[in-house]
Amino acid sequence: MSDLEELLRTDLRDAADTLPADLDVDELLDQGHRLRRARTGRRSLAAVAAAVVVSLAGWAGLAHRTTTGVPDPASTPTMANTVSFFTFDSEPGNVQGLPYASVTATAADGTLTLTARKRKTDPPVQLASVPLNPAVATGTPISPRLSLWVIPGQVDWVNVETKDPSIASYFPRHGFISSVGVTVVVTTAEREQKSKDWVDGAIWRATDGTLHSSAGTTVDTAVLSLSDTTLTVYRDPGLKVVSFFDAKEGQGFTSMRDDHPARYVVKTQIAREMGADGWEQFAVGILSDGARDPRVTTSAKNAEVVTGTLQPGGAVVFLARNRSAAEPKGGLITKVTYIDADGQTRSYRP
């Protein structure tokens, strides 16, 4: 028996004459133990600050580093001012042409604050502080080179759509702030734009595999299987863009405006360098509503062509891919023949 227990028992017995005859001294002592443990627990919790710190990849796509604060207890208490933040860092040798060495997004007390450092040794400067609504995708123009988007929930891929499709290179980076349940997307342009309102919106893939648009429209998708990979083609009628992404690599490809007449069935043709593996060239086309049976002629004899159907819209989509050792010249698709909704044979040359 501890000295404290002995002292409690003695004090209680001395006061027994003033208490009811049926009082259980042991039960009262147990209550004292519980109160003492509760006070100790409250003091312990008051000393714990919940914070999540994640250093993401450099602007040019370096591997991310993660630093985590105090581990969550078995039963996590609700903290009034839990703060979470992401710092998007640049590393030496990867900052040329970019406006900041680092940008930090901090969520606290219903607001999201964006700060930046011109150089890593500089003190942070506040760029913006905006209301935080975890239920709605919200974009905030920051400058002619920097844009901020906040997306509800966690995403595994995001593509930022710019107002000018001929814009110079831009670098979207995103990170999940678990304390408020939103994904923060910070995008920098390689060079100054005409105004700070240079981003049109965003399209993202949630962790359940569904695609969403900041315009609130339904994104049509089709999963197309090539010989060694699977690509997802999508069309968003709200932002009026067509593109595709590789879920295995976790990356998207350059999107194109889908604002031409429906007879322009080839929507995008791009090429990318694969290092020692040479070049890879893609082309995506979508037939007009009700059209069918596309026959695709390509400039490369060994190109793969696959077809599918966009859901839920129902339009027929096709994708062509070719690999080569040398950089390709010209487009991959040279002609498309198909049957339109009226049963007439149509031909299109990009």
Short mmCIF file of C-alpha atoms in Angstrom, two decimals:
data_model
loop_
_atom_site.label_atom_id
_atom_site.label_comp_id
_atom_site.label_asym_id
_atom_site.label_seq_id
_atom_site.Cartn_x
_atom_site.Cartn_y
_atom_site.Cartn_z
CA MET A 1 0.00 0.00 0.00
CA SER A 2 1.37 3.42 -0.93
CA ASP A 3 1.78 6.32 1.50
CA LEU A 4 -0.92 8.20 -0.41
CA GLU A 5 -3.41 5.35 0.00
CA GLU A 6 -2.65 5.11 3.73
CA LEU A 7 -3.11 8.85 4.14
CA LEU A 8 -6.45 8.79 2.31
CA ARG A 9 -7.73 5.90 4.38
CA THR A 10 -6.72 7.61 7.66
CA ASP A 11 -8.36 10.92 6.66
CA LEU A 12 -11.55 9.18 5.59
CA ARG A 13 -11.82 7.19 8.80
CA ASP A 14 -11.30 10.37 10.87
CA ALA A 15 -14.23 11.94 9.01
CA ALA A 16 -16.42 8.84 9.21
CA ASP A 17 -18.70 10.30 11.89
CA THR A 18 -19.85 13.03 9.48
CA LEU A 19 -20.55 10.65 6.60
CA PRO A 20 -23.42 8.26 5.95
CA ALA A 21 -23.00 4.86 7.57
CA ASP A 22 -23.13 2.97 4.27
CA LEU A 23 -20.29 4.90 2.58
CA ASP A 24 -17.77 2.59 0.81
CA VAL A 25 -14.31 3.97 1.65
CA ASP A 26 -12.57 1.72 -0.93
CA GLU A 27 -14.89 2.94 -3.70
CA LEU A 28 -14.17 6.55 -2.77
CA LEU A 29 -10.44 5.80 -2.85
CA ASP A 30 -10.82 4.29 -6.31
CA GLN A 31 -12.58 7.45 -7.47
CA GLY A 32 -9.62 9.45 -6.17
CA HIS A 33 -7.27 7.29 -8.22
CA ARG A 34 -9.35 7.87 -11.35
CA LEU A 35 -9.41 11.62 -10.82
CA ARG A 36 -5.65 11.67 -10.35
CA ARG A 37 -5.12 9.69 -13.57
CA ALA A 38 -7.49 12.04 -15.44
CA ARG A 39 -5.56 15.08 -14.25
CA THR A 40 -2.27 13.47 -15.26
CA GLY A 41 -3.72 12.62 -18.69
CA ARG A 42 -4.91 16.18 -19.23
CA ARG A 43 -1.47 17.54 -18.35
CA SER A 44 0.13 15.08 -20.78
CA LEU A 45 -2.23 15.99 -23.63
CA ALA A 46 -1.64 19.69 -23.08
CA ALA A 47 2.06 19.09 -23.73
CA VAL A 48 1.50 17.43 -27.12
CA ALA A 49 1.24 19.56 -30.29
CA ALA A 50 -0.18 17.71 -33.28
CA ALA A 51 1.66 18.62 -36.46
CA VAL A 52 2.29 16.97 -39.77
CA VAL A 53 5.22 18.17 -41.81
CA VAL A 54 5.85 16.85 -45.29
CA SER A 55 8.61 18.10 -47.59
CA LEU A 56 7.53 17.30 -51.12
CA ALA A 57 9.54 16.86 -54.28
CA GLY A 58 11.49 19.75 -55.73
CA TRP A 59 9.80 21.79 -58.41
CA ALA A 60 11.52 19.65 -61.04
CA GLY A 61 10.23 16.36 -59.60
CA LEU A 62 12.76 15.22 -56.98
CA ALA A 63 11.91 12.36 -54.62
CA HIS A 64 9.88 13.55 -51.63
CA ARG A 65 11.02 13.54 -48.04
CA THR A 66 8.65 13.07 -45.13
CA THR A 67 9.06 14.32 -41.58
CA THR A 68 6.39 13.44 -39.07
CA GLY A 69 5.78 15.04 -35.69
CA VAL A 70 4.72 13.31 -32.46
CA PRO A 71 2.95 10.00 -33.24
CA ASP A 72 -0.80 9.91 -32.65
CA PRO A 73 -1.85 8.30 -29.35
CA ALA A 74 -4.03 5.20 -29.47
CA SER A 75 -7.09 7.41 -29.12
CA THR A 76 -6.45 10.75 -30.80
CA PRO A 77 -7.98 13.74 -28.98
CA THR A 78 -9.64 16.61 -30.82
CA MET A 79 -7.27 19.57 -30.80
CA ALA A 80 -8.69 23.08 -31.20
CA ASN A 81 -5.89 24.54 -33.34
CA THR A 82 -4.29 21.59 -35.10
CA VAL A 83 -1.93 22.97 -37.74
CA SER A 84 -0.78 21.12 -40.86
CA PHE A 85 1.41 22.43 -43.61
CA PHE A 86 3.24 21.41 -46.75
CA THR A 87 6.50 22.90 -47.94
CA PHE A 88 7.22 22.59 -51.64
CA ASP A 89 11.00 22.82 -51.94
CA SER A 90 13.43 23.47 -54.73
CA GLU A 91 16.92 22.02 -54.52
CA PRO A 92 20.20 23.52 -55.78
CA GLY A 93 20.45 23.08 -59.53
CA ASN A 94 16.68 22.90 -60.01
CA VAL A 95 15.54 26.46 -59.38
CA GLN A 96 16.50 28.13 -62.64
CA GLY A 97 13.55 30.05 -64.03
CA LEU A 98 11.34 29.43 -60.97
CA PRO A 99 10.19 32.29 -58.78
CA TYR A 100 10.76 30.80 -55.30
CA ALA A 101 13.12 28.42 -53.54
CA SER A 102 10.19 27.14 -51.49
CA VAL A 103 6.48 27.68 -51.00
CA THR A 104 4.62 26.64 -47.84
CA ALA A 105 0.86 26.13 -47.52
CA THR A 106 -0.40 26.20 -43.93
CA ALA A 107 -3.93 25.28 -42.82
CA ALA A 108 -5.14 26.65 -39.49
CA ASP A 109 -8.34 28.06 -38.00
CA GLY A 110 -10.36 27.88 -41.22
CA THR A 111 -7.83 29.59 -43.47
CA LEU A 112 -5.03 28.53 -45.80
CA THR A 113 -1.95 30.73 -45.80
CA LEU A 114 0.68 30.67 -48.52
CA THR A 115 4.19 31.86 -47.76
CA ALA A 116 7.35 31.75 -49.88
CA ARG A 117 11.11 32.19 -49.70
CA LYS A 118 12.94 33.73 -52.67
CA ARG A 119 16.10 32.03 -51.44
CA LYS A 120 16.29 29.32 -48.81
CA THR A 121 18.07 31.64 -46.40
CA ASP A 122 15.43 34.38 -46.76
CA PRO A 123 12.67 34.86 -44.19
CA PRO A 124 9.23 33.73 -45.40
CA VAL A 125 6.97 36.29 -47.05
CA GLN A 126 3.19 35.87 -46.99
CA LEU A 127 1.68 35.62 -50.47
CA ALA A 128 -1.98 35.02 -49.64
CA SER A 129 -4.40 33.98 -46.93
CA VAL A 130 -7.71 32.56 -48.16
CA PRO A 131 -10.81 31.04 -46.50
CA LEU A 132 -10.64 27.25 -46.44
CA ASN A 133 -13.71 25.29 -47.55
CA PRO A 134 -12.95 21.54 -47.42
CA ALA A 135 -16.10 20.69 -49.41
CA VAL A 136 -15.53 22.75 -52.59
CA ALA A 137 -12.66 22.90 -55.11
CA THR A 138 -11.41 26.49 -55.04
CA GLY A 139 -8.78 28.30 -57.12
CA THR A 140 -6.92 31.42 -56.08
CA PRO A 141 -4.72 33.40 -58.51
CA ILE A 142 -1.56 34.41 -56.64
CA SER A 143 0.65 36.02 -59.29
CA PRO A 144 1.40 35.83 -63.04
CA ARG A 145 3.64 32.88 -62.19
CA LEU A 146 1.93 31.20 -59.24
CA SER A 147 -1.51 29.64 -58.79
CA LEU A 148 -3.19 27.89 -55.85
CA TRP A 149 -5.96 25.28 -55.90
CA VAL A 150 -7.57 23.52 -52.94
CA ILE A 151 -9.35 20.23 -53.70
CA PRO A 152 -11.61 18.27 -51.31
CA GLY A 153 -10.20 14.93 -50.18
CA GLN A 154 -7.06 13.12 -51.24
CA VAL A 155 -5.98 12.77 -54.88
CA ASP A 156 -3.36 10.61 -56.56
CA TRP A 157 -3.08 12.69 -59.73
CA VAL A 158 -4.01 16.23 -60.77
CA ASN A 159 -3.77 18.24 -63.99
CA VAL A 160 -4.04 22.03 -63.99
CA GLU A 161 -5.71 23.53 -67.07
CA THR A 162 -4.37 26.89 -68.25
CA LYS A 163 -6.35 29.53 -70.10
CA ASP A 164 -3.76 29.70 -72.87
CA PRO A 165 -2.94 26.23 -74.28
CA SER A 166 0.32 27.56 -75.74
CA ILE A 167 1.61 28.59 -72.32
CA ALA A 168 5.23 27.88 -71.42
CA SER A 169 6.01 24.95 -69.15
CA TYR A 170 4.30 24.90 -65.79
CA PHE A 171 4.86 22.76 -62.73
CA PRO A 172 1.88 21.60 -60.64
CA ARG A 173 2.71 20.04 -57.27
CA HIS A 174 0.18 18.71 -54.78
CA GLY A 175 0.06 17.43 -51.23
CA PHE A 176 -2.63 16.22 -48.82
CA ILE A 177 -3.29 18.08 -45.56
CA SER A 178 -4.91 15.41 -43.40
CA SER A 179 -5.99 17.69 -40.55
CA VAL A 180 -8.52 19.45 -42.80
CA GLY A 181 -8.97 16.76 -45.46
CA VAL A 182 -7.91 18.75 -48.53
CA THR A 183 -5.29 18.50 -51.25
CA VAL A 184 -3.28 21.66 -51.92
CA VAL A 185 -2.09 22.24 -55.49
CA VAL A 186 0.61 24.86 -56.07
CA THR A 187 1.46 25.56 -59.73
CA THR A 188 4.30 27.72 -61.03
CA ALA A 189 4.75 28.93 -64.60
CA GLU A 190 8.17 28.88 -66.18
CA ARG A 191 7.80 32.54 -67.19
CA GLU A 192 5.59 35.54 -66.48
CA GLN A 193 2.02 35.32 -67.83
CA LYS A 194 -0.20 38.15 -69.06
CA SER A 195 -2.14 38.28 -65.80
CA LYS A 196 -2.28 36.42 -62.50
CA ASP A 197 -5.53 34.75 -63.59
CA TRP A 198 -3.77 32.32 -65.96
CA VAL A 199 -5.22 29.02 -64.69
CA ASP A 200 -8.68 27.90 -65.82
CA GLY A 201 -9.27 24.97 -63.48
CA ALA A 202 -8.16 21.52 -62.46
CA ILE A 203 -9.00 17.88 -63.19
CA TRP A 204 -8.01 15.25 -60.67
CA ARG A 205 -8.17 11.53 -60.01
CA ALA A 206 -9.43 10.61 -56.54
CA THR A 207 -8.05 7.63 -54.64
CA ASP A 208 -11.08 5.56 -55.72
CA GLY A 209 -10.05 5.98 -59.39
CA THR A 210 -12.79 8.45 -60.39
CA LEU A 211 -12.02 11.67 -62.27
CA HIS A 212 -13.39 15.04 -61.20
CA SER A 213 -13.41 18.57 -62.60
CA SER A 214 -13.32 21.91 -60.80
CA ALA A 215 -16.05 22.96 -63.27
CA GLY A 216 -18.39 20.49 -61.56
CA THR A 217 -19.07 18.62 -64.82
CA THR A 218 -18.96 14.85 -65.35
CA VAL A 219 -15.62 13.81 -66.84
CA ASP A 220 -16.02 11.17 -69.60
CA THR A 221 -13.34 8.46 -69.44
CA ALA A 222 -12.21 5.39 -71.34
CA VAL A 223 -9.55 2.91 -70.22
CA LEU A 224 -7.54 1.69 -73.23
CA SER A 225 -5.05 -1.18 -73.06
CA LEU A 226 -1.88 -1.17 -75.16
CA SER A 227 0.53 -4.10 -75.39
CA ASP A 228 2.43 -3.16 -72.23
CA THR A 229 0.39 -0.54 -70.37
CA THR A 230 -3.07 0.90 -69.81
CA LEU A 231 -3.94 4.55 -70.46
CA THR A 232 -7.05 6.50 -69.49
CA VAL A 233 -8.39 8.99 -72.02
CA TYR A 234 -10.69 11.68 -70.67
CA ARG A 235 -12.81 14.57 -71.90
CA ASP A 236 -14.19 17.31 -69.67
CA PRO A 237 -17.02 19.32 -71.28
CA GLY A 238 -16.83 21.93 -68.53
CA LEU A 239 -13.21 22.96 -69.03
CA LYS A 240 -13.39 21.82 -72.70
CA VAL A 241 -10.23 19.74 -72.66
CA VAL A 242 -9.15 16.29 -73.85
CA SER A 243 -6.14 14.40 -72.56
CA PHE A 244 -4.98 11.09 -71.12
CA PHE A 245 -2.86 9.79 -68.26
CA ASP A 246 -0.88 6.76 -67.24
CA ALA A 247 -2.13 5.48 -63.88
CA LYS A 248 0.86 3.15 -63.49
CA GLU A 249 3.33 6.00 -63.83
CA GLY A 250 1.04 8.39 -61.98
CA GLN A 251 1.38 11.12 -64.58
CA GLY A 252 -0.73 12.90 -67.15
CA PHE A 253 0.06 14.25 -70.59
CA THR A 254 -0.45 17.65 -72.18
CA SER A 255 -4.15 18.45 -72.48
CA MET A 256 -5.67 20.12 -75.52
CA ARG A 257 -8.71 22.35 -75.93
CA ASP A 258 -11.78 20.55 -77.20
CA ASP A 259 -13.50 23.58 -78.69
CA HIS A 260 -13.28 22.76 -82.41
CA PRO A 261 -16.19 21.45 -84.53
CA ALA A 262 -16.98 17.76 -84.01
CA ARG A 263 -15.63 16.83 -87.44
CA TYR A 264 -12.10 17.51 -86.11
CA VAL A 265 -11.87 14.01 -84.70
CA VAL A 266 -8.12 13.95 -83.89
CA LYS A 267 -7.85 15.87 -80.63
CA THR A 268 -4.18 15.73 -79.65
CA GLN A 269 -0.84 14.45 -80.96
CA ILE A 270 2.25 14.59 -78.78
CA ALA A 271 5.70 13.03 -78.47
CA ARG A 272 7.98 12.55 -75.49
CA GLU A 273 11.61 11.56 -75.12
CA MET A 274 12.26 8.34 -73.18
CA GLY A 275 16.00 8.73 -72.61
CA ALA A 276 17.93 5.66 -73.74
CA ASP A 277 14.66 4.12 -74.96
CA GLY A 278 14.23 6.73 -77.70
CA TRP A 279 10.91 8.45 -78.36
CA GLU A 280 7.25 7.68 -77.76
CA GLN A 281 4.52 9.33 -79.86
CA PHE A 282 0.79 9.42 -79.06
CA ALA A 283 -2.40 10.57 -80.77
CA VAL A 284 -5.95 10.64 -79.37
CA GLY A 285 -9.18 11.01 -81.34
CA ILE A 286 -12.89 11.13 -80.45
CA LEU A 287 -15.67 10.62 -82.99
CA SER A 288 -18.76 12.81 -83.06
CA ASP A 289 -21.88 11.59 -81.24
CA GLY A 290 -23.35 8.50 -82.87
CA ALA A 291 -20.36 7.89 -85.15
CA ARG A 292 -18.65 4.48 -85.21
CA ASP A 293 -16.09 2.15 -86.80
CA PRO A 294 -12.98 4.34 -86.99
CA ARG A 295 -10.22 3.17 -89.35
CA VAL A 296 -7.01 4.94 -88.43
CA THR A 297 -4.06 5.38 -90.80
CA THR A 298 -0.72 6.21 -89.18
CA SER A 299 2.60 7.52 -90.45
CA ALA A 300 4.43 4.68 -88.67
CA LYS A 301 3.97 1.15 -89.96
CA ASN A 302 4.29 -0.52 -86.53
CA ALA A 303 2.08 1.87 -84.55
CA GLU A 304 -0.50 0.40 -82.16
CA VAL A 305 -4.10 1.59 -82.43
CA VAL A 306 -6.78 0.76 -79.84
CA THR A 307 -10.40 1.89 -79.58
CA GLY A 308 -12.98 2.18 -76.82
CA THR A 309 -16.02 4.11 -75.62
CA LEU A 310 -16.08 7.15 -73.36
CA GLN A 311 -18.32 6.67 -70.34
CA PRO A 312 -20.87 7.88 -69.52
CA GLY A 313 -21.05 9.98 -72.72
CA GLY A 314 -20.88 7.07 -75.19
CA ALA A 315 -18.59 8.60 -77.85
CA VAL A 316 -16.11 6.29 -79.63
CA VAL A 317 -12.47 7.07 -78.80
CA PHE A 318 -9.21 5.83 -80.34
CA LEU A 319 -5.59 6.05 -79.29
CA ALA A 320 -2.44 5.44 -81.36
CA ARG A 321 1.09 4.97 -80.07
CA ASN A 322 4.46 4.47 -81.75
CA ARG A 323 8.00 4.10 -80.42
CA SER A 324 11.10 5.07 -82.35
CA ALA A 325 14.81 5.58 -81.81
CA ALA A 326 14.81 9.00 -83.51
CA GLU A 327 12.68 12.03 -82.76
CA PRO A 328 9.45 11.74 -84.82
CA LYS A 329 8.70 14.27 -87.52
CA GLY A 330 5.08 15.30 -88.06
CA GLY A 331 1.92 13.80 -86.58
CA LEU A 332 1.32 10.11 -85.98
CA ILE A 333 -2.21 9.97 -87.47
CA THR A 334 -2.54 10.90 -91.12
CA LYS A 335 -6.16 9.90 -91.85
CA VAL A 336 -9.31 8.67 -90.09
CA THR A 337 -12.27 7.11 -91.89
CA TYR A 338 -15.50 6.42 -89.98
CA ILE A 339 -19.29 6.06 -90.26
CA ASP A 340 -21.23 9.06 -88.96
CA ALA A 341 -24.56 9.06 -87.11
CA ASP A 342 -26.47 9.18 -90.43
CA GLY A 343 -24.67 6.12 -91.81
CA GLN A 344 -22.45 8.12 -94.18
CA THR A 345 -18.74 7.36 -94.60
CA ARG A 346 -16.57 10.29 -93.57
CA SER A 347 -12.85 10.93 -93.80
CA TYR A 348 -10.73 13.33 -91.80
CA ARG A 349 -7.10 14.34 -92.27
CA PRO A 350 -5.42 16.28 -89.43
#
